[in-house]
XYZ file of C-alpha atoms in Angstrom:
725
model
C -65.931 6.636 -85.841
C -65.970 4.072 -83.129
C -62.975 2.403 -84.715
C -61.042 5.694 -84.714
C -61.870 6.234 -81.044
C -60.738 2.724 -80.211
C -57.374 3.166 -81.962
C -56.871 6.503 -80.233
C -57.642 4.908 -76.854
C -55.236 2.083 -77.516
C -52.517 4.524 -78.495
C -53.232 6.613 -75.381
C -53.129 3.625 -73.075
C -50.080 2.236 -74.804
C -48.308 5.538 -74.562
C -49.175 5.778 -70.881
C -47.853 2.295 -70.275
C -44.666 3.102 -72.180
C -44.238 6.333 -70.241
C -44.817 4.497 -66.976
C -42.306 1.830 -68.013
C -39.619 4.370 -68.781
C -40.458 6.198 -65.506
C -39.962 2.975 -63.586
C -36.742 2.293 -65.443
C -35.580 5.798 -64.624
C -36.587 5.451 -60.998
C -34.819 2.125 -60.722
C -31.732 3.620 -62.325
C -31.917 6.573 -59.928
C -32.298 4.364 -56.877
C -29.802 1.673 -57.868
C -27.162 3.916 -59.347
C -27.544 7.523 -58.294
C -28.702 6.921 -54.704
C -27.329 3.422 -54.227
C -24.719 4.351 -51.605
C -27.097 6.515 -49.571
C -29.840 3.896 -49.584
C -27.407 1.161 -48.663
C -26.113 3.198 -45.725
C -29.669 3.975 -44.591
C -30.665 0.326 -44.770
C -27.571 -0.802 -42.930
C -28.245 1.758 -40.251
C -31.590 0.055 -39.650
C -30.313 -3.505 -39.930
C -26.884 -3.231 -38.338
C -26.198 -3.129 -34.614
C -22.750 -2.184 -33.344
C -21.698 -3.197 -29.849
C -18.564 -2.426 -27.848
C -17.450 -4.986 -25.277
C -15.465 -3.847 -22.245
C -12.510 -5.995 -21.172
C -12.034 -7.228 -17.615
C -9.395 -5.168 -15.833
C -6.496 -7.243 -14.553
C -6.103 -8.217 -10.917
C -3.330 -6.980 -8.618
C -2.048 -9.686 -6.245
C 0.623 -9.995 -3.590
C 3.619 -12.247 -4.216
C 1.653 -15.285 -2.978
C -1.437 -14.662 -5.109
C -3.627 -12.933 -2.519
C -5.939 -10.416 -4.306
C -5.314 -6.762 -3.458
C -7.384 -5.170 -6.252
C -9.893 -6.715 -8.647
C -12.886 -5.773 -10.804
C -16.279 -7.189 -9.890
C -20.000 -6.657 -10.461
C -21.572 -3.352 -9.501
C -25.053 -1.931 -9.899
C -26.457 1.525 -10.622
C -29.884 2.352 -9.193
C -32.254 3.655 -11.891
C -35.641 5.244 -11.217
C -38.243 5.191 -14.057
C -40.435 8.316 -13.865
C -42.426 8.478 -17.146
C -46.163 7.868 -16.976
C -45.873 5.998 -20.288
C -43.681 3.334 -18.693
C -45.362 0.067 -17.652
C -43.842 0.479 -14.180
C -42.753 3.769 -12.646
C -42.120 5.386 -9.272
C -45.569 5.800 -7.721
C -44.722 7.416 -4.393
C -41.534 9.546 -4.593
C -41.585 10.456 -0.878
C -41.914 6.854 0.330
C -39.287 5.709 -2.170
C -36.852 8.421 -1.054
C -37.314 7.562 2.629
C -36.616 3.848 2.044
C -33.601 4.350 -0.210
C -31.909 7.155 1.752
C -30.260 5.007 4.478
C -29.076 2.375 1.987
C -27.637 4.841 -0.531
C -26.381 7.207 2.196
C -28.113 10.131 0.509
C -30.475 12.644 2.051
C -34.221 12.212 1.518
C -34.321 15.716 0.057
C -31.740 15.025 -2.652
C -33.414 11.736 -3.597
C -36.843 13.350 -3.672
C -35.499 16.038 -6.011
C -34.274 13.361 -8.430
C -37.489 11.329 -8.163
C -39.678 14.357 -8.866
C -38.265 15.315 -12.280
C -41.163 15.661 -14.747
C -39.232 15.894 -18.015
C -37.223 12.678 -17.726
C -38.109 9.119 -18.656
C -35.667 7.800 -16.057
C -32.844 9.021 -13.816
C -29.819 7.445 -12.141
C -29.784 8.015 -8.391
C -26.251 9.410 -8.141
C -23.967 9.653 -6.320
C -25.077 7.140 -3.683
C -26.746 4.768 -6.132
C -23.906 4.779 -8.634
C -22.060 1.453 -8.912
C -23.085 0.008 -5.559
C -21.916 -3.426 -4.432
C -23.956 -6.617 -4.434
C -24.974 -6.468 -0.765
C -26.603 -3.042 -1.196
C -28.202 -4.190 -4.445
C -29.859 -7.097 -2.615
C -31.173 -4.737 0.070
C -32.804 -2.599 -2.613
C -34.240 -5.599 -4.474
C -35.816 -6.815 -1.240
C -37.784 -3.538 -0.955
C -39.602 -4.246 -4.266
C -40.100 -0.542 -4.934
C -42.137 0.219 -8.088
C -40.079 1.877 -10.814
C -36.707 1.146 -9.168
C -34.341 -0.980 -11.258
C -30.692 -2.044 -11.084
C -28.386 -1.635 -14.076
C -25.438 -4.056 -13.932
C -21.870 -2.957 -14.643
C -18.440 -3.391 -13.019
C -16.181 -1.441 -10.688
C -12.837 -1.786 -8.918
C -12.758 -3.370 -5.468
C -10.015 -3.151 -2.838
C -10.886 -5.913 -0.346
C -8.462 -4.787 2.378
C -9.560 -1.131 2.439
C -6.586 1.101 3.353
C -4.084 -1.767 3.119
C -1.144 -0.673 0.870
C -3.468 2.031 -0.498
C -1.033 4.857 -1.407
C 1.028 2.354 -3.398
C -1.885 0.582 -5.092
C -3.634 3.849 -5.979
C -7.197 3.566 -7.261
C -9.493 3.427 -10.294
C -12.516 5.739 -10.169
C -16.071 4.733 -11.089
C -15.573 6.031 -14.618
C -12.862 3.386 -15.002
C -9.974 5.868 -15.017
C -6.772 4.987 -13.159
C -5.748 7.954 -11.036
C -2.582 7.126 -9.089
C -0.205 4.456 -7.862
C 0.362 1.107 -9.523
C -3.095 1.311 -11.063
C -1.866 4.322 -13.053
C 1.694 3.092 -13.646
C 0.501 -0.173 -15.215
C -2.819 1.085 -16.596
C -2.084 0.102 -20.206
C -1.338 -3.468 -19.078
C -4.199 -3.790 -16.580
C -6.838 -2.115 -18.761
C -6.945 -4.547 -21.684
C -8.426 -3.849 -25.139
C -12.163 -3.309 -25.810
C -13.920 -5.697 -28.218
C -16.344 -4.808 -31.016
C -19.175 -6.664 -32.733
C -21.209 -5.718 -35.847
C -24.479 -7.666 -36.263
C -27.405 -7.744 -38.740
C -30.764 -7.611 -36.925
C -34.468 -7.654 -37.659
C -36.840 -4.796 -36.803
C -36.912 -6.064 -33.189
C -33.101 -5.881 -33.007
C -32.726 -9.662 -32.856
C -29.583 -10.970 -34.555
C -30.416 -12.675 -37.846
C -29.099 -16.152 -38.697
C -25.544 -15.763 -40.002
C -25.931 -12.115 -39.067
C -22.498 -11.677 -37.454
C -20.615 -9.416 -39.856
C -17.584 -8.608 -37.731
C -16.588 -9.731 -34.265
C -13.446 -8.798 -32.380
C -13.551 -10.111 -28.782
C -12.353 -7.977 -25.895
C -8.853 -8.764 -24.642
C -8.825 -8.777 -20.840
C -6.112 -6.918 -18.959
C -3.122 -8.764 -17.561
C -2.677 -9.589 -13.871
C 0.105 -8.161 -11.724
C 1.900 -10.177 -9.070
C 3.698 -7.807 -6.713
C 6.895 -8.262 -4.740
C 4.888 -7.236 -1.658
C 4.107 -10.020 0.807
C 0.636 -9.622 2.313
C 1.719 -11.037 5.687
C 4.745 -8.734 6.008
C 2.609 -5.815 4.839
C 0.127 -6.726 7.586
C 2.938 -6.645 10.153
C 3.911 -3.160 8.974
C 0.323 -1.872 8.909
C -0.327 -3.306 12.368
C 2.821 -1.716 13.799
C 1.703 1.703 12.547
C -1.816 1.174 13.913
C -0.349 0.325 17.310
C 1.897 3.393 17.160
C -1.083 5.578 16.258
C -2.828 4.367 19.415
C 0.143 5.543 21.534
C 0.680 8.982 20.047
C -0.349 11.224 17.227
C 2.161 11.997 14.519
C 2.245 14.109 11.393
C 3.339 11.092 9.391
C 4.697 7.553 9.787
C 6.391 5.105 7.414
C 7.668 1.531 7.390
C 9.498 -0.022 4.450
C 10.647 -3.646 4.282
C 12.833 -5.049 1.507
C 15.188 -7.835 0.591
C 18.472 -5.877 0.473
C 20.002 -8.400 -1.957
C 17.337 -7.873 -4.650
C 15.509 -4.685 -3.606
C 12.182 -6.470 -3.903
C 9.839 -4.359 -1.800
C 8.128 -6.654 0.708
C 6.072 -3.954 2.452
C 5.400 -0.219 2.172
C 3.095 1.201 4.840
C 2.471 4.820 5.758
C 0.169 7.157 7.617
C -1.845 9.066 6.586
C -3.452 6.603 4.198
C -6.923 6.194 2.700
C -9.552 3.679 1.625
C -9.458 3.512 -2.198
C -13.036 2.205 -2.165
C -13.987 5.668 -0.858
C -11.651 7.715 -3.042
C -13.804 10.847 -2.909
C -12.795 11.201 0.747
C -9.022 11.292 0.093
C -7.409 14.425 1.519
C -3.744 13.591 0.917
C -2.757 11.802 -2.280
C 0.963 11.585 -1.521
C 2.805 8.322 -1.088
C 5.139 9.447 1.709
C 7.876 6.776 1.331
C 8.146 7.200 -2.445
C 7.373 10.867 -3.021
C 8.151 13.124 -0.055
C 11.773 14.246 0.631
C 12.965 15.117 4.154
C 16.233 15.487 6.058
C 17.166 11.981 7.225
C 19.343 12.800 10.226
C 21.848 10.327 11.620
C 20.742 7.268 9.632
C 22.668 9.010 6.830
C 25.905 8.385 8.744
C 25.812 4.877 7.253
C 26.790 6.446 3.912
C 29.564 8.532 5.454
C 30.836 5.411 7.207
C 30.777 3.282 4.025
C 32.613 5.924 1.980
C 35.217 6.417 4.721
C 35.939 2.688 4.993
C 36.153 2.336 1.200
C 38.637 5.233 0.977
C 40.713 3.940 3.885
C 40.215 6.940 6.186
C 38.117 5.113 8.829
C 40.276 3.489 11.499
C 37.879 2.001 14.062
C 40.252 2.166 17.040
C 41.689 5.609 16.286
C 40.841 8.195 18.955
C 39.430 11.655 18.321
C 38.049 14.465 20.501
C 34.247 14.365 20.487
C 31.972 17.197 21.563
C 32.444 20.071 19.113
C 34.051 20.785 15.761
C 34.982 24.197 14.403
C 37.559 25.707 12.092
C 38.135 28.831 10.032
C 35.389 27.752 7.621
C 33.099 25.928 10.072
C 31.390 28.501 12.276
C 29.421 28.297 14.455
C 30.738 25.035 15.858
C 29.120 21.709 15.048
C 28.278 19.885 18.263
C 27.454 16.406 19.391
C 23.907 15.985 20.634
C 25.066 14.466 23.922
C 24.845 17.498 26.252
C 26.632 19.483 23.501
C 29.845 18.324 25.186
C 30.399 14.874 23.751
C 32.111 12.014 25.508
C 35.670 13.295 25.609
C 38.139 11.221 23.610
C 36.540 8.209 21.960
C 37.320 5.910 19.028
C 35.719 6.340 15.624
C 33.936 3.018 16.126
C 32.439 4.430 19.335
C 31.574 7.581 17.409
C 29.312 5.572 15.102
C 27.863 3.578 17.998
C 27.070 6.754 19.958
C 26.047 8.701 16.814
C 28.654 11.430 17.058
C 28.136 14.303 14.618
C 31.714 15.427 15.134
C 33.084 12.023 14.155
C 31.024 12.067 10.941
C 32.295 15.555 10.045
C 35.932 14.554 10.581
C 35.534 11.456 8.408
C 33.423 12.954 5.636
C 34.188 16.672 5.419
C 37.757 16.801 6.673
C 39.260 13.529 5.446
C 37.243 12.690 2.327
C 36.706 16.286 1.272
C 33.784 17.832 -0.566
C 34.579 16.464 -4.012
C 35.076 12.860 -2.904
C 32.122 13.074 -0.512
C 29.747 14.180 -3.253
C 31.062 11.499 -5.578
C 29.913 8.894 -3.063
C 26.561 10.599 -2.518
C 25.940 10.282 -6.249
C 27.305 6.733 -6.371
C 24.785 5.765 -3.690
C 21.998 7.289 -5.816
C 21.143 10.433 -3.886
C 19.702 13.330 -5.859
C 18.293 11.072 -8.581
C 15.199 8.849 -8.948
C 15.631 5.280 -7.790
C 13.716 4.053 -10.839
C 11.110 2.198 -8.800
C 8.056 1.303 -10.897
C 5.795 3.946 -9.424
C 4.541 7.158 -11.100
C 5.746 10.617 -10.066
C 8.544 9.394 -7.805
C 9.967 12.111 -5.554
C 13.666 12.965 -5.499
C 15.805 14.349 -2.684
C 18.286 17.190 -3.169
C 21.992 17.582 -2.610
C 23.234 21.034 -1.613
C 24.750 22.999 -4.516
C 28.546 22.792 -4.996
C 28.907 26.429 -3.891
C 26.985 25.895 -0.641
C 28.640 27.214 2.555
C 31.251 24.804 3.969
C 29.217 24.319 7.139
C 26.250 23.081 5.079
C 28.512 20.639 3.254
C 29.884 19.410 6.576
C 26.430 18.835 8.083
C 25.427 16.556 5.187
C 27.721 13.924 6.716
C 25.179 13.438 9.498
C 22.010 14.013 7.451
C 21.395 17.759 7.591
C 21.227 20.177 4.619
C 20.468 17.201 2.386
C 17.074 15.652 1.641
C 16.136 12.122 0.676
C 13.021 10.082 0.120
C 12.594 6.981 2.262
C 13.080 4.739 -0.764
C 16.347 6.564 -1.632
C 17.635 6.050 1.897
C 16.572 2.404 1.998
C 18.257 1.675 -1.347
C 21.505 3.373 -0.319
C 21.762 1.599 3.051
C 20.941 -1.702 1.325
C 23.918 -1.130 -0.987
C 26.121 -0.422 2.028
C 25.299 -3.770 3.670
C 24.541 -6.159 0.757
C 28.066 -6.404 -0.630
C 28.155 -2.961 -2.223
C 25.589 -3.359 -5.035
C 23.244 -0.437 -5.743
C 20.033 -2.071 -6.955
C 16.895 -0.652 -8.500
C 13.918 -1.193 -6.163
C 10.801 -2.696 -7.714
C 7.189 -3.488 -6.844
C 5.905 -5.720 -9.662
C 7.416 -9.184 -9.743
C 5.480 -10.699 -12.657
C 2.882 -9.905 -15.309
C 0.536 -12.876 -15.779
C -1.973 -14.083 -18.346
C -5.379 -13.745 -16.608
C -6.745 -17.005 -18.072
C -3.805 -19.394 -17.884
C -1.717 -17.794 -15.135
C 1.315 -18.059 -17.407
C 4.127 -15.630 -16.633
C 4.365 -13.189 -19.544
C 6.981 -10.851 -18.065
C 9.226 -11.401 -15.056
C 11.077 -8.533 -13.433
C 14.443 -9.431 -11.982
C 16.945 -7.558 -9.807
C 18.831 -4.829 -11.677
C 22.273 -3.834 -10.394
C 22.887 -0.178 -11.210
C 26.538 -0.188 -10.134
C 29.028 -1.428 -7.558
C 29.537 1.437 -5.084
C 31.813 -0.167 -2.493
C 33.693 -3.441 -2.258
C 32.240 -6.551 -0.580
C 35.009 -6.266 2.040
C 33.977 -2.686 2.876
C 30.344 -3.767 3.079
C 31.269 -6.525 5.527
C 33.076 -3.997 7.729
C 30.063 -1.658 7.595
C 27.826 -4.452 8.896
C 30.180 -5.196 11.792
C 30.351 -1.555 12.851
C 26.561 -1.157 12.630
C 26.061 -4.268 14.769
C 27.922 -2.386 17.498
C 25.222 0.291 17.437
C 22.935 -2.419 18.878
C 25.361 -4.427 21.034
C 27.519 -1.721 22.590
C 26.511 -0.756 26.154
C 26.637 2.867 24.973
C 25.109 2.259 21.540
C 22.136 4.403 20.536
C 20.429 1.336 19.053
C 20.467 -1.011 22.033
C 16.696 -0.572 22.400
C 16.263 -2.245 18.993
C 17.743 -5.619 19.967
C 15.679 -8.734 19.197
C 16.362 -11.806 21.274
C 18.102 -14.555 19.359
C 18.989 -12.482 16.292
C 22.044 -10.435 15.379
C 20.753 -7.037 14.303
C 22.688 -4.182 12.731
C 21.409 -0.680 12.141
C 21.560 3.056 12.684
C 19.357 5.424 14.639
C 18.251 8.879 13.583
C 16.801 11.880 15.421
C 16.580 14.751 12.936
C 15.645 18.296 13.871
C 13.187 19.703 11.357
C 13.993 22.991 9.598
C 11.799 25.968 10.491
C 10.376 28.377 7.958
C 13.058 30.922 8.891
C 15.859 28.512 7.927
C 16.988 27.533 11.419
C 16.293 24.175 13.071
C 13.349 23.607 15.385
C 13.961 22.714 19.018
C 10.735 20.750 19.435
C 9.964 19.214 16.027
C 11.802 16.003 15.167
C 11.782 13.109 12.727
C 12.696 9.872 14.538
C 13.933 6.928 12.496
C 15.815 3.654 12.488
C 17.125 1.510 9.660
C 18.065 -2.032 10.619
C 18.906 -5.355 8.988
C 19.206 -9.017 9.953
C 20.951 -11.384 10.165
C 24.175 -9.384 10.297
C 26.410 -11.846 8.434
C 23.923 -12.469 5.617
C 21.157 -9.832 5.641
C 17.792 -11.182 4.478
C 15.658 -8.247 5.544
C 16.087 -4.514 5.900
C 13.464 -2.449 7.739
C 13.276 1.346 7.750
C 10.874 2.988 10.211
C 10.214 6.744 10.342
C 7.919 8.833 12.578
C 7.444 12.531 11.862
C 6.575 14.852 14.778
C 4.993 12.529 17.363
C 3.170 14.318 20.169
C 5.622 13.164 22.820
C 8.989 14.205 24.197
C 11.712 11.670 23.506
C 15.457 11.657 24.048
C 15.986 8.419 22.122
C 14.550 7.324 18.775
C 13.862 3.890 20.267
C 11.163 5.417 22.475
C 9.281 6.334 19.296
C 10.152 3.807 16.597
C 11.643 0.973 18.658
C 8.436 -1.000 19.010
C 7.567 -0.434 15.343
C 10.899 -1.831 14.159
C 11.047 -4.750 16.599
C 7.500 -5.836 15.835
C 7.942 -5.756 12.054
C 11.410 -7.297 12.020
C 10.725 -10.064 14.544
C 7.424 -11.128 12.983
C 8.901 -11.036 9.491
C 11.958 -13.113 10.469
C 9.745 -15.724 12.101
C 7.256 -15.729 9.224
C 10.072 -16.291 6.703
C 11.397 -19.054 8.990
C 14.797 -17.424 9.326
C 16.232 -19.267 12.336
C 17.703 -17.432 15.330
C 21.479 -17.378 15.684
C 22.383 -20.431 17.765
C 25.365 -18.600 19.261
C 23.047 -16.105 20.972
C 21.542 -17.524 24.118
C 20.419 -14.101 25.312
C 19.573 -10.726 23.803
C 22.367 -8.876 22.036
C 22.566 -6.361 24.842
C 22.194 -7.966 28.274
C 20.478 -5.524 30.510
C 19.307 -3.568 27.481
C 15.726 -3.367 28.717
C 16.760 -1.786 31.952
C 18.983 0.729 30.160
C 16.286 1.554 27.652
C 13.810 2.050 30.474
C 16.203 4.397 32.219
C 16.129 6.657 29.178
C 12.425 7.347 29.603
C 11.515 10.837 30.856
C 10.297 11.015 34.426
C 6.763 11.649 33.171
C 6.729 8.196 31.555
C 6.717 4.787 33.208
C 8.247 1.773 31.521
C 5.622 -0.966 30.913
C 5.850 -4.028 33.135
C 7.103 -7.011 31.147
C 6.243 -10.624 31.980
C 7.810 -13.858 30.783
C 5.078 -16.355 29.945
C 5.616 -19.901 31.285
C 5.003 -22.968 29.133
C 1.599 -24.372 30.140
C 1.365 -27.159 27.537
C 0.831 -30.464 29.330
C -0.589 -28.872 32.500
C -4.182 -29.113 33.688
C -6.245 -26.265 32.259
C -7.612 -25.204 35.664
C -4.117 -24.985 37.142
C -2.718 -23.122 34.123
C -5.563 -20.616 34.281
C -4.948 -19.912 37.963
C -1.192 -19.440 37.454
C -1.827 -17.070 34.559
C -4.163 -14.963 36.708
C -1.540 -14.759 39.455
C 1.032 -13.520 36.924
C -1.260 -10.696 35.822
C -2.344 -12.269 32.531
C -5.872 -12.671 31.150
C -6.321 -16.391 30.404
C -8.971 -17.566 27.903
C -9.553 -21.338 27.723
C -10.605 -22.472 24.235
C -11.887 -25.988 24.759
C -13.818 -28.374 26.936
C -10.921 -30.688 27.715
C -8.858 -30.820 30.886
C -5.279 -30.667 29.600
C -3.579 -27.764 27.800
C -2.385 -28.782 24.320
C -1.411 -25.386 22.940
C -1.024 -21.733 23.922
C -0.529 -18.253 22.516
C 1.688 -16.411 23.220
C 4.206 -19.219 23.386
C 6.197 -20.086 26.477
C 9.205 -17.852 27.293
C 7.826 -14.924 25.279
C 7.853 -11.521 26.946
C 4.595 -9.575 27.038
C 3.143 -6.636 28.914
C 1.033 -7.176 32.005
C -2.635 -7.647 31.168
C -1.899 -9.586 27.962
C -4.571 -12.096 26.906
C -3.296 -15.697 27.059
C -5.147 -18.240 24.900
C -5.060 -21.844 26.133
C -6.225 -24.679 23.852
C -7.249 -27.939 25.513
C -7.776 -31.474 24.321
C -11.249 -32.412 23.153
C -13.652 -30.033 21.443
C -12.174 -26.603 20.642
C -14.281 -23.463 20.851
C -14.167 -20.271 18.781
C -12.721 -17.304 20.707
C -14.171 -13.791 20.726
C -11.788 -11.904 18.438
C -13.337 -8.460 18.908
C -10.560 -5.969 19.561
C -7.799 -8.488 18.753
C -4.928 -7.212 16.590
C -4.199 -8.577 13.143
C -0.916 -10.064 14.343
C -2.703 -12.048 17.064
C -5.425 -13.158 14.631
C -2.820 -14.668 12.310
C -1.108 -16.414 15.230
C -4.415 -17.797 16.536
C -5.292 -19.179 13.099
C -2.126 -21.284 13.267
C -2.729 -22.294 16.873
C -6.319 -23.389 16.193
C -5.463 -24.846 12.745
C -8.238 -22.892 11.050
C -8.315 -20.586 8.021
C -9.064 -16.975 8.859
C -9.625 -14.571 5.956
C -8.949 -10.986 6.995
C -10.556 -7.879 5.526
C -8.755 -4.662 6.438
C -6.051 -4.016 9.000
C -5.928 -2.926 12.617
C -8.241 -4.584 15.149
C -11.157 -6.993 14.709
C -14.621 -5.461 14.604
C -16.650 -8.504 13.502
C -16.344 -12.236 12.792
C -18.525 -14.638 10.821
C -18.483 -17.432 13.448
C -19.874 -16.543 16.864
C -17.665 -16.926 19.978
C -18.124 -20.203 21.842
C -19.110 -22.202 18.767
C -17.259 -25.502 18.209
C -14.592 -25.405 15.509
C -12.840 -28.199 13.655
C -9.455 -28.209 11.973
C -9.691 -26.404 8.615
C -12.760 -24.332 9.569
C -12.963 -21.161 7.474
C -14.129 -17.833 8.912
C -13.823 -14.184 7.946
C -13.006 -11.243 10.183
C -13.189 -7.511 9.478
C -10.598 -5.161 10.958
C -10.300 -1.404 11.299
C -7.413 0.792 12.515
C -7.825 2.654 15.794
C -7.346 5.922 13.973
C -6.406 7.187 10.556
C -4.361 10.355 10.646
C -4.713 13.275 8.254
C -1.691 15.290 7.082
C -1.922 17.662 10.048
C -2.065 14.796 12.521
C -5.732 15.230 13.402
C -8.363 12.486 13.496
């Protein structure tokens, strides 16, 4: 009996073991075969860690390597609120009060964020989103419980509004929104990297745990054609103009007419791309906004007329008014609506005669030939400049009334963008080549600096002969040199300047032309025989009455052109011992309305070599404001230089032998700062444009050659589209 029970027990146990064995085999088969893929994926999900690595966005530099836009460290302020956290915000009210002035947020909005009960942590947006390092240090110094800084990157524009409509901006999400940032986004952005790693339960990478690693490829750098110094001259000229009068808009473009490399593009209104949420006008006026150019367009009529052999400079015609069976009402010259009687066609250009332009373009060339030249010079089509959403001017339709066709010869009933006009005039004076303007000179490897792509001048077509172009330059020089020329107020001592003035009436909403709204402009080039620079200055609706464009844009043009010529070391013409138009200042002053008084000009003597005390006394007697920068007795340098003409009250800096002292630069213009850096032989890094608001080295401190300081500048005013502060 016992034996039978024992056998039965053995069989029972054996059967159980066998059943268990087959169950295990079945389970193993199920796990390793049936559910193998699912289990493998689940395990990998626990072991694997996938990381994306953001590339560094490429830098934008001027032609000399000065940074205009770059990506740098930024920090987001995070507040930990959960009671389960080892450190959390303990006093929301106190925390809000301390952070509010730094983050420029109200205490109420911060308190609302810091009082959320259902969140482990919150980001203190918008003020605490991607702040710079200086603000981050201020917050760290407070040592507030529960407040942390999360590191990331953002785009920085070190010169604030400098070149801003052309540069565009990248928002805090990393999206390029306009300008060159948008145009070259695919090149600047780079390619994200990716890594797949095997980790332990604490997410530490295991030995040999790198399964896949593709490093991020940083974006390429852009080197622009723009020259930071020349851009500064243009920005400064507009800041100075803004201090004299309000205007709806202002523009300055500077280019090499032989290559169409853009050396400067400045405009007002502008904006600070670091504060892009405050932008009210996103337009780039010189590249996107068409307008009627007025008499600067006569350059095109002149070039076409010379090329076709219908311009005879000494031929006489009757100025004043032009009418015919198809031209009614009469087209009149601006000069008292009467003209100058019988004058030559050369004088017609010099005096900006509308009638002369109509005879040459409408009557002699004819509509068909005239429009052929408009299209040859690129009007009515994009210039092809490397900028997104370029604007395009319009030609009147072929069936437009004859009077409208006739008025195009002097810049009415036709619209252009500033870049269209600049390109066309460049073709008229550079030997007849219509070139494509461009802004990016090179694309560079960010690590090696190697040039990957180089943009070179592109000739679209030959529009006039070199001989015609030479004749155009000679005639346009007369606009400056002739005693009756409309451009005599644009003369620059020592240089031969050519150019054309423009005073365009603006169209009203009813289709007629306004009697009190004007666009004043001037396009000029130098030197005349071999143009190296072309400058186009435009002011839209200044709040002043002017009877000559030089009263509005004269100082803008002269300042930009003169400083640029000297900066590029283009020597004065040795044959000119005096200004192009002797007596030009007196004549220009006589054009001022009675309500305006011409500024008193002084010629500064050369004080170098004199005793400092004597030089200071003489300067005071002349009406200057002398500042002696040194403890020595003899003057070794000065700014402005001897023989320069300045307005009464100008500050005169005198450097003496011995120890040199740092001047107070507060309120000094950017142009003067750059000149003083050369005079004192120190390196001054500028942030912004306009006038100095702060400097890193205090006034009166000793300075040695090569001393480096930084100054911050701000414009006197930044105009909105309607001309208001």
